Structure formats: structure tokens, C-alpha cells
Tab-separated table of C-alpha atoms in Angstrom:
chain	number	residue	atom	x	y	z
A	209	UNK	CA	84.269	63.864	58.127
A	210	UNK	CA	85.672	64.865	54.742
A	211	UNK	CA	83.659	66.702	52.114
A	212	UNK	CA	83.848	63.724	49.782
A	213	UNK	CA	82.543	61.363	52.437
A	214	UNK	CA	79.675	63.757	53.078
A	215	UNK	CA	78.707	63.940	49.407
A	216	UNK	CA	78.835	60.188	48.887
A	217	UNK	CA	76.919	59.323	52.074
A	218	UNK	CA	73.582	57.662	51.230
A	219	UNK	CA	70.487	59.629	52.101
A	220	UNK	CA	67.934	58.209	54.467
A	221	UNK	CA	64.869	57.341	52.360
A	222	UNK	CA	63.153	55.112	54.926
A	223	UNK	CA	60.347	57.638	55.278
A	224	UNK	CA	59.283	56.792	51.710
A	225	UNK	CA	58.796	53.119	52.574
A	226	UNK	CA	56.655	53.312	55.676
A	227	UNK	CA	53.207	54.570	56.597
A	228	UNK	CA	53.224	58.102	57.992
A	229	UNK	CA	50.198	59.400	59.912
A	230	UNK	CA	48.606	62.792	59.409
A	231	UNK	CA	49.655	65.577	61.698
A	232	UNK	CA	47.023	67.327	63.797
A	233	UNK	CA	46.924	70.312	61.430
A	234	UNK	CA	46.676	68.075	58.361
A	235	UNK	CA	43.930	66.021	59.942
A	236	UNK	CA	41.918	69.112	60.789
A	237	UNK	CA	42.278	70.499	57.256
A	238	UNK	CA	41.389	67.101	55.761
A	239	UNK	CA	38.188	66.820	57.829
A	240	UNK	CA	37.134	70.379	56.940
A	241	UNK	CA	37.669	69.798	53.205
A	242	UNK	CA	35.901	66.428	53.329
A	243	UNK	CA	32.873	67.875	55.116
A	244	UNK	CA	32.763	70.704	52.601
A	245	UNK	CA	32.883	68.238	49.682
A	246	UNK	CA	30.122	66.102	51.204
A	247	UNK	CA	28.028	69.206	51.830
A	248	UNK	CA	28.434	70.313	48.207
A	249	UNK	CA	27.422	66.854	47.007
A	250	UNK	CA	24.299	66.926	49.176
A	251	UNK	CA	23.410	70.449	48.025
A	252	UNK	CA	23.905	69.384	44.387
A	253	UNK	CA	21.557	66.430	44.884
A	254	UNK	CA	18.898	68.574	46.518
A	255	UNK	CA	19.020	71.399	43.962
A	256	UNK	CA	19.211	69.098	40.894
A	257	UNK	CA	15.510	68.236	40.809
A	258	UNK	CA	15.522	66.651	37.369
A	259	UNK	CA	18.801	64.744	37.807
A	260	UNK	CA	19.407	61.086	38.461
A	261	UNK	CA	19.329	60.430	42.211
A	262	UNK	CA	21.351	57.244	41.789
A	263	UNK	CA	24.203	59.121	40.174
A	264	UNK	CA	24.177	61.692	42.960
A	265	UNK	CA	24.205	59.035	45.650
A	266	UNK	CA	27.096	57.224	43.956
A	267	UNK	CA	29.131	60.422	43.801
A	268	UNK	CA	28.295	61.134	47.456
A	269	UNK	CA	29.502	57.669	48.470
A	270	UNK	CA	32.712	58.099	46.488
A	271	UNK	CA	33.334	61.410	48.236
A	272	UNK	CA	32.622	59.888	51.652
A	273	UNK	CA	35.108	57.092	50.978
A	274	UNK	CA	37.901	59.619	51.493
A	275	UNK	CA	37.121	59.437	55.210
A	276	UNK	CA	38.774	56.020	55.245
A	277	UNK	CA	42.162	57.722	54.810
A	278	UNK	CA	41.808	58.948	58.390
A	279	UNK	CA	41.966	55.300	59.417
A	280	UNK	CA	44.051	53.535	56.755
A	281	UNK	CA	45.602	54.654	53.471
A	282	UNK	CA	45.322	51.116	52.092
A	283	UNK	CA	41.617	50.874	52.954
A	284	UNK	CA	40.842	54.254	51.406
A	285	UNK	CA	42.734	53.475	48.197
A	286	UNK	CA	41.221	49.993	47.871
A	287	UNK	CA	37.695	51.376	48.371
A	288	UNK	CA	38.170	54.092	45.767
A	289	UNK	CA	39.695	51.544	43.386
A	290	UNK	CA	36.654	49.314	43.800
A	291	UNK	CA	34.350	52.298	43.211
A	292	UNK	CA	36.315	53.160	40.073
A	293	UNK	CA	35.873	49.630	38.716
A	294	UNK	CA	32.110	49.787	39.385
A	295	UNK	CA	31.839	53.221	37.833
A	296	UNK	CA	32.534	52.040	34.270
A	297	UNK	CA	29.424	49.874	33.837
A	298	UNK	CA	27.406	52.526	35.727
A	299	UNK	CA	28.532	55.232	33.313
A	300	UNK	CA	30.131	57.345	36.083
A	301	UNK	CA	33.766	56.802	35.219
A	302	UNK	CA	34.634	60.490	34.774
A	303	UNK	CA	33.739	61.849	38.270
A	304	UNK	CA	34.993	58.659	39.935
A	305	UNK	CA	38.284	58.778	38.016
A	306	UNK	CA	38.667	62.442	39.051
A	307	UNK	CA	38.156	61.449	42.699
A	308	UNK	CA	40.696	58.654	42.267
A	309	UNK	CA	43.173	61.157	40.799
A	310	UNK	CA	42.611	63.532	43.720
A	311	UNK	CA	43.324	60.622	46.067
A	312	UNK	CA	46.958	60.732	44.867
A	313	UNK	CA	47.574	63.398	47.488
A	314	UNK	CA	46.455	61.053	50.268
A	315	UNK	CA	48.158	57.961	48.830
A	316	UNK	CA	51.588	59.576	48.480
A	317	UNK	CA	51.288	61.433	51.778
A	318	UNK	CA	50.176	58.438	53.850
A	319	UNK	CA	50.906	55.191	52.046
A	320	UNK	CA	53.840	52.838	51.791
A	321	UNK	CA	55.971	52.543	48.680
A	322	UNK	CA	54.101	49.390	47.658
A	323	UNK	CA	50.753	51.162	47.949
A	324	UNK	CA	52.003	54.077	45.823
A	325	UNK	CA	53.162	51.643	43.120
A	326	UNK	CA	49.854	49.785	43.173
A	327	UNK	CA	47.927	53.047	42.988
A	328	UNK	CA	50.059	54.259	40.065
A	329	UNK	CA	49.458	51.044	38.118
A	330	UNK	CA	45.710	51.288	38.710
A	331	UNK	CA	45.762	54.944	37.638
A	332	UNK	CA	47.481	54.080	34.344
A	333	UNK	CA	45.027	51.263	33.595
A	334	UNK	CA	42.058	53.515	34.403
A	335	UNK	CA	43.494	56.315	32.244
A	336	UNK	CA	43.776	53.947	29.276
A	337	UNK	CA	40.209	52.793	29.844
A	338	UNK	CA	38.884	56.362	29.994
A	339	UNK	CA	40.889	57.378	26.925
A	340	UNK	CA	39.272	54.568	24.930
A	341	UNK	CA	35.772	55.792	25.757
A	342	UNK	CA	34.140	57.722	22.885
A	343	UNK	CA	32.652	60.314	25.225
A	344	UNK	CA	36.009	61.362	26.717
A	345	UNK	CA	39.092	60.561	24.674
A	346	UNK	CA	42.788	60.814	25.474
A	347	UNK	CA	42.725	64.503	26.462
A	348	UNK	CA	40.377	63.861	29.361
A	349	UNK	CA	42.466	60.939	30.623
A	350	UNK	CA	45.676	62.967	30.354
A	351	UNK	CA	44.067	65.826	32.267
A	352	UNK	CA	43.081	63.523	35.120
A	353	UNK	CA	46.596	62.003	35.179
A	354	UNK	CA	48.108	65.497	35.361
A	355	UNK	CA	45.861	66.250	38.342
A	356	UNK	CA	47.086	63.060	40.037
A	357	UNK	CA	50.745	63.909	39.350
A	358	UNK	CA	50.428	67.457	40.688
A	359	UNK	CA	48.578	66.376	43.843
A	360	UNK	CA	50.970	63.452	44.310
A	361	UNK	CA	53.865	65.891	44.187
A	362	UNK	CA	52.177	68.006	46.862
A	363	UNK	CA	51.714	64.870	48.962
A	364	UNK	CA	55.407	64.043	48.530
A	365	UNK	CA	56.397	67.530	49.686
A	366	UNK	CA	54.138	67.250	52.740
A	367	UNK	CA	55.552	63.825	53.532
A	368	UNK	CA	59.130	65.061	53.238
A	369	UNK	CA	58.340	68.056	55.445
A	370	UNK	CA	56.920	65.779	58.132
A	371	UNK	CA	59.971	63.501	57.918
A	372	UNK	CA	62.286	66.482	58.329
A	373	UNK	CA	60.205	67.687	61.253
A	374	UNK	CA	60.507	64.287	62.931
A	375	UNK	CA	64.269	64.269	62.329
A	376	UNK	CA	64.614	67.745	63.806
A	377	UNK	CA	62.506	66.684	66.775
A	378	UNK	CA	64.694	63.634	67.327
A	379	UNK	CA	67.822	65.794	67.041
A	380	UNK	CA	66.367	68.208	69.586
A	381	UNK	CA	65.673	65.350	71.993
A	382	UNK	CA	69.221	64.025	71.565
A	383	UNK	CA	70.612	67.524	72.053
A	384	UNK	CA	68.666	67.937	75.284
A	385	UNK	CA	69.848	64.525	76.465
A	386	UNK	CA	73.459	65.502	75.731
A	387	UNK	CA	72.997	68.788	77.592
A	388	UNK	CA	71.519	66.964	80.568
A	389	UNK	CA	74.353	64.422	80.512
A	390	UNK	CA	76.923	67.234	80.328
A	391	UNK	CA	75.244	69.040	83.224
A	392	UNK	CA	75.189	65.818	85.270
A	393	UNK	CA	78.863	65.214	84.464
A	394	UNK	CA	79.738	68.752	85.537
A	395	UNK	CA	77.830	68.280	88.804
A	396	UNK	CA	79.737	65.053	89.435
A	397	UNK	CA	83.025	66.804	88.732
A	398	UNK	CA	82.184	69.654	91.071
A	399	UNK	CA	81.134	67.143	93.716
A	400	UNK	CA	84.428	65.334	93.180
A	401	UNK	CA	86.370	68.567	93.546
A	402	UNK	CA	84.493	69.323	96.765
A	403	UNK	CA	85.293	65.844	98.018
A	404	UNK	CA	88.951	65.959	96.979
A	405	UNK	CA	89.590	69.486	98.162
A	406	UNK	CA	87.360	71.000	100.795
A	407	UNK	CA	86.489	67.693	102.475
A	408	UNK	CA	90.215	67.090	102.974
A	409	UNK	CA	90.739	70.565	104.421
A	410	UNK	CA	87.769	70.248	106.768
A	411	UNK	CA	89.064	66.889	107.952
A	412	UNK	CA	92.422	68.446	108.807
A	413	UNK	CA	90.732	71.358	110.589
A	414	UNK	CA	88.455	69.011	112.566
A	415	UNK	CA	91.366	66.857	113.701
A	416	UNK	CA	93.537	69.785	114.785
A	417	UNK	CA	90.620	71.497	116.468
A	418	UNK	CA	90.623	68.575	118.912
A	419	UNK	CA	94.184	69.512	119.855
A	420	UNK	CA	93.360	73.104	120.818
A	421	UNK	CA	92.607	71.958	124.394
A	422	UNK	CA	95.832	69.977	124.693
A	423	UNK	CA	97.833	70.963	127.805
A	424	UNK	CA	101.028	71.105	125.732
A	425	UNK	CA	101.469	74.673	124.455
A	426	UNK	CA	103.573	73.490	121.509
A	427	UNK	CA	100.851	71.118	120.379
A	428	UNK	CA	98.272	73.908	120.634
A	429	UNK	CA	100.410	76.314	118.620
A	430	UNK	CA	101.030	73.698	115.932
A	431	UNK	CA	97.309	72.950	115.743
A	432	UNK	CA	96.444	76.641	115.454
A	433	UNK	CA	99.004	77.158	112.690
A	434	UNK	CA	97.791	74.107	110.789
A	435	UNK	CA	94.164	75.207	111.087
A	436	UNK	CA	95.071	78.632	109.699
A	437	UNK	CA	96.979	77.222	106.724
A	438	UNK	CA	94.305	74.648	105.980
A	439	UNK	CA	91.516	77.236	106.175
A	440	UNK	CA	93.349	79.362	103.599
A	441	UNK	CA	93.701	76.306	101.392
A	442	UNK	CA	89.962	75.693	101.691
A	443	UNK	CA	89.259	79.279	100.618
A	444	UNK	CA	91.529	78.756	97.631
A	445	UNK	CA	89.616	75.603	96.728
A	446	UNK	CA	86.329	77.513	96.940
A	447	UNK	CA	87.668	80.199	94.618
A	448	UNK	CA	88.727	77.461	92.204
A	449	UNK	CA	85.234	75.944	92.182
A	450	UNK	CA	83.660	79.372	91.666
A	451	UNK	CA	85.966	79.989	88.705
A	452	UNK	CA	84.981	76.620	87.222
A	453	UNK	CA	81.306	77.514	87.595
A	454	UNK	CA	82.028	80.794	85.796
A	455	UNK	CA	83.818	78.920	82.959
A	456	UNK	CA	87.133	80.537	83.780
A	457	UNK	CA	90.503	78.858	83.439
A	458	UNK	CA	92.086	77.961	86.750
A	459	UNK	CA	94.885	75.678	87.868
A	460	UNK	CA	94.043	72.501	89.689
A	461	UNK	CA	93.863	73.121	93.454
A	462	UNK	CA	95.794	71.124	95.979
A	463	UNK	CA	99.444	70.183	96.091
A	464	UNK	CA	101.991	71.205	93.485
A	465	UNK	CA	101.775	69.468	90.096
A	466	UNK	CA	105.397	68.280	90.397
A	467	UNK	CA	105.119	64.795	91.979
A	468	UNK	CA	108.188	65.142	94.211
A	469	UNK	CA	107.121	68.600	95.420
A	470	UNK	CA	103.592	67.345	96.048
A	471	UNK	CA	104.964	64.499	98.167
A	472	UNK	CA	107.070	66.922	100.229
A	473	UNK	CA	104.040	69.144	100.847
A	474	UNK	CA	102.018	66.101	101.884
A	475	UNK	CA	104.817	65.059	104.227
A	476	UNK	CA	104.749	68.498	105.875
A	477	UNK	CA	101.007	68.207	106.423
A	478	UNK	CA	101.322	64.760	107.984
A	479	UNK	CA	104.247	65.848	110.152
A	480	UNK	CA	102.195	68.756	111.469
A	481	UNK	CA	99.462	66.269	112.342
A	482	UNK	CA	101.895	64.246	114.452
A	483	UNK	CA	102.821	61.419	112.082
A	484	UNK	CA	106.310	60.225	111.265
A	485	UNK	CA	106.794	60.399	107.507
A	486	UNK	CA	109.205	58.379	105.446
A	487	UNK	CA	109.641	59.949	101.986
A	488	UNK	CA	111.208	58.255	98.973
A	489	UNK	CA	110.667	60.580	96.039
A	490	UNK	CA	112.864	62.183	93.419
A	491	UNK	CA	111.843	64.600	90.674
A	492	UNK	CA	110.624	62.909	87.516
A	493	UNK	CA	112.545	64.523	84.663
A	494	UNK	CA	109.894	64.048	81.980
A	495	UNK	CA	106.632	63.663	83.854
A	496	UNK	CA	103.790	65.405	82.005
A	497	UNK	CA	101.721	67.825	84.021
A	498	UNK	CA	98.719	65.495	84.077
A	499	UNK	CA	100.784	62.955	86.044
A	500	UNK	CA	101.491	65.531	88.729
A	501	UNK	CA	97.856	66.618	88.804
A	502	UNK	CA	96.628	63.043	89.248
A	503	UNK	CA	99.287	62.317	91.881
A	504	UNK	CA	98.289	65.494	93.730
A	505	UNK	CA	94.641	64.402	93.777
A	506	UNK	CA	95.534	60.888	94.908
A	507	UNK	CA	97.837	62.291	97.610
A	508	UNK	CA	95.138	64.585	98.900
A	509	UNK	CA	92.574	61.799	99.138
A	510	UNK	CA	95.129	59.448	100.694
A	511	UNK	CA	96.081	62.032	103.295
A	512	UNK	CA	92.439	62.557	104.136
A	513	UNK	CA	92.094	58.817	104.693
A	514	UNK	CA	95.276	58.757	106.797
A	515	UNK	CA	94.017	61.569	109.007
A	516	UNK	CA	90.626	59.905	109.366
A	517	UNK	CA	91.535	56.276	109.776
A	518	UNK	CA	95.267	55.614	110.234
A	519	UNK	CA	96.866	54.482	113.450
A	520	UNK	CA	99.701	56.570	114.929
A	521	UNK	CA	103.008	55.653	113.398
A	522	UNK	CA	104.911	56.045	110.172
A	523	UNK	CA	103.432	56.987	106.810
A	524	UNK	CA	105.550	56.001	103.812
A	525	UNK	CA	105.308	58.143	100.675
A	526	UNK	CA	107.092	56.846	97.577
A	527	UNK	CA	107.370	58.091	94.002
A	528	UNK	CA	109.299	56.046	91.469
A	529	UNK	CA	109.340	55.643	87.705
A	530	UNK	CA	110.611	53.474	84.887
A	531	UNK	CA	110.779	54.188	81.174
A	532	UNK	CA	107.025	54.145	80.646
A	533	UNK	CA	105.206	54.636	83.955
A	534	UNK	CA	105.307	56.624	87.182
A	535	UNK	CA	104.074	55.127	90.423
A	536	UNK	CA	102.921	56.709	93.672
A	537	UNK	CA	102.633	54.620	96.841
A	538	UNK	CA	101.097	55.677	100.154
A	539	UNK	CA	101.421	53.196	103.040
A	540	UNK	CA	100.117	53.699	106.568
A	541	UNK	CA	99.333	51.551	109.597
A	542	UNK	CA	95.747	50.570	110.305
A	543	UNK	CA	94.255	51.106	113.757
A	544	UNK	CA	93.142	48.199	115.855
A	545	UNK	CA	89.669	49.783	116.173
A	546	UNK	CA	88.056	51.791	113.377
A	547	UNK	CA	87.468	55.444	114.219
A	548	UNK	CA	83.853	56.580	114.170
A	549	UNK	CA	84.195	60.201	115.347
A	550	UNK	CA	84.797	61.609	111.833
A	551	UNK	CA	82.183	60.909	109.142
A	552	UNK	CA	83.172	59.368	105.827
A	553	UNK	CA	81.233	59.100	102.569
A	554	UNK	CA	83.133	55.959	101.564
A	555	UNK	CA	83.694	57.139	97.978
A	556	UNK	CA	87.360	58.146	98.192
A	557	UNK	CA	88.892	55.022	96.651
A	558	UNK	CA	86.409	55.044	93.778
A	559	UNK	CA	87.169	58.720	93.138
A	560	UNK	CA	90.915	58.064	93.068
A	561	UNK	CA	90.498	55.089	90.746
A	562	UNK	CA	88.375	57.159	88.383
A	563	UNK	CA	90.950	59.942	88.239
A	564	UNK	CA	93.748	57.503	87.492
A	565	UNK	CA	91.747	55.684	84.803
A	566	UNK	CA	91.070	58.993	83.046
A	567	UNK	CA	94.788	59.236	82.187
A	568	UNK	CA	95.119	55.575	81.241
A	569	UNK	CA	96.512	54.310	84.531
A	570	UNK	CA	95.369	51.947	87.234
A	571	UNK	CA	95.005	52.130	90.998
A	572	UNK	CA	94.840	49.526	93.703
A	573	UNK	CA	94.022	50.150	97.310
A	574	UNK	CA	93.666	47.626	100.081
A	575	UNK	CA	94.980	46.037	103.194
A	576	UNK	CA	98.430	44.442	103.257
A	577	UNK	CA	99.149	42.785	106.611
A	578	UNK	CA	98.579	45.575	109.179
A	579	UNK	CA	98.933	48.406	106.651
A	580	UNK	CA	96.670	50.180	104.216
A	581	UNK	CA	98.381	50.659	100.862
A	582	UNK	CA	97.396	52.833	97.911
A	583	UNK	CA	99.343	52.432	94.653
A	584	UNK	CA	98.618	54.677	91.665
A	585	UNK	CA	100.428	53.833	88.418
A	586	UNK	CA	100.084	56.139	85.398
A	587	UNK	CA	101.735	56.210	81.956
A	588	UNK	CA	104.370	58.834	81.203
A	589	UNK	CA	103.698	58.898	77.466
């Protein structure tokens, strides 16, 4: 965002238009001050033996009306306004008007914009009425209005502080949600790397381990060699995952990032497992590295599926490209009966599709006649 856009952005003033409740600290302080004011009023009534009891009771009621602000700002303001109206014929306009001026703190802190406007209008009318009284004059009315303005300003500051606190709290919640989402995404990525890498290697090891008891010495030697190479690959994958967990840069594990080289390495792995491999791949002169990385991941998952599920026969690996896209195809024969001796999570195709979509490509995988075909197509731009 540019500096100009930041300066011209409208500020959020919604907190000035809605009711905002007291915080726990504010509520506690309010109750303490209210009880103290009521106690002082009671003590004044008791100690003022020659005074008018009616006046004392009226002032006590006016003070107690502040308790309504704990329930509703509108109710408290309306009650004090009614008391102010009644105070003029009773000759108690000065103390009641002072209480009404003090209520500015509660009105601005708790009330809506409409309530603040209504309170302000009532305050002005009451100030004019007090100023016209011979016993007070304009100076008294102005003094009470100044008290209301000062306390209203304090209420505005408290209200703004609470709004900022709520905004910071909401930002903290969103930040925690983003951190949790990032952690979940990282766990999914690590799980995907385990699935794409180590699960493939363990599948190869498990399949060749079954050949260690084969009576053919050549088959046993090939199985032993393949197990050794695959185990080293698995250790490399583990080191890669550890480096990711430590936030260190590391190349993507698996086959080479060059698509043609990755296909040749995959063909060697399949040949060692006893499959005939038909390769149709030429180097792509301008393939970005991400294409090779995605093809390597798709090849690894496809080979895992071949080793788990394919029938003996020929596996066809093809890489071709046009002006805008590169395409990888893996085709293998399906067995007449599904193998159940090697477990499968059933998430491989979804993982491949997700990897291809991340670079703007598409993937299709499914049965064609008696074959299983995986086609990954990714953009070169």
C-alpha cells in the first residue's frame, strides 16, 4: 500500500456509534465511587440536623440514579434528565445540574452517538435555564458546562482506549489463527514429503526384500543392490526433512530436477524391479526448475503406485512439450487382481494433483482400457 493511500484511508469510527460496555476494572471503580458518593450523602443527611430532609433525600436519589448506568446508559441519562426537570420547581437545580454534568463521563463512555447528542442538547437547555436564575447567573452555568466538557473528554479517551484494546485483541486472535494455519500447512507439507519420499523408498525396499529368498542368485544380488541404494535415498530424504524443520535451505529430494534425467532415473529403478520400461523423453530446452521438481514428485508417486499395484509388463514413460506446456505421462498395465500385501493410504493421486495445481497445471489419473495412466501437464511460462 502506498503512503498516499494510507493517509487518505478513512478511519474506523464505528466505536463512536455503538454502545460499549464497561470493562471489569471500570465497573469496579464505578461501583466504589458510587458507594462512596451514596455514603457521603447519607452522612450529610445524618449530620445536618437542622437541614431539610426532603432536599437530602432528593440528592440521595439523584446520586443513586447513577447505578442505572451499570445496566443501560440510556436509562441512566433519561432518569437524570427527568430528575433535572423536577429539580427546578423544587429549588434543587444546582446540585442536580452538577450531577447531570458529571454524568457526561458515563454518557460519552457508554452511550451511542444519538444519546450523546440528546444529552448535549439537554445540557445546553439546562445551562440556559440555570443562567437565567437570579441565584446563580451565567458563571455558575458555564462552570457546570465546563465540568461536563472535561468529564466528557475523559469518557471519550476511555472509550477510545477500549476500542483500541478490542482491535488489538482481534488482531491478536487473527495472528494466532494465521500462526495455527501456517503450522497446520507446514505439517501437511511435511506429511506430503514423507509420503512422496520415504513412503516410496520403503515400498521399494519392501518389494525387493521379498526377492532376497529367490533361488536365482542374480535376482538376489539385484534386490540387495536396490535395497542398499533405496535405503541411502531414504536417509537423504530424512536429512532433507530435518533441514526443513530447522528452516534451512535444501534442494528438493528425489529424482533430478531435469525432466529427461528424472525419467531416466525412474526407468533405472523400474528396470531393477523387473519391469520393461519404454522411455520417450528428450531434454526440455527452456523448462523452468519448478517443472522438473513437479515432474520428479509426480514420477516418484507414480513409481510407488507402479511398484504397489501394477501388473508385470511394460511401463511407458513419456515427456513431451509444445510452446507453452510440458507434459509427463506414465502408463502401466493393471493387474487382474488388486494386490493387498502392501498397504496404501490412498492419497497419492490427490497429492500429485495438488502439486501440479500449485504451479498452474492440471493432472488426470485413471483407467484407460487395461492400463492405468497418469498425465501431468504444467505451463512452461
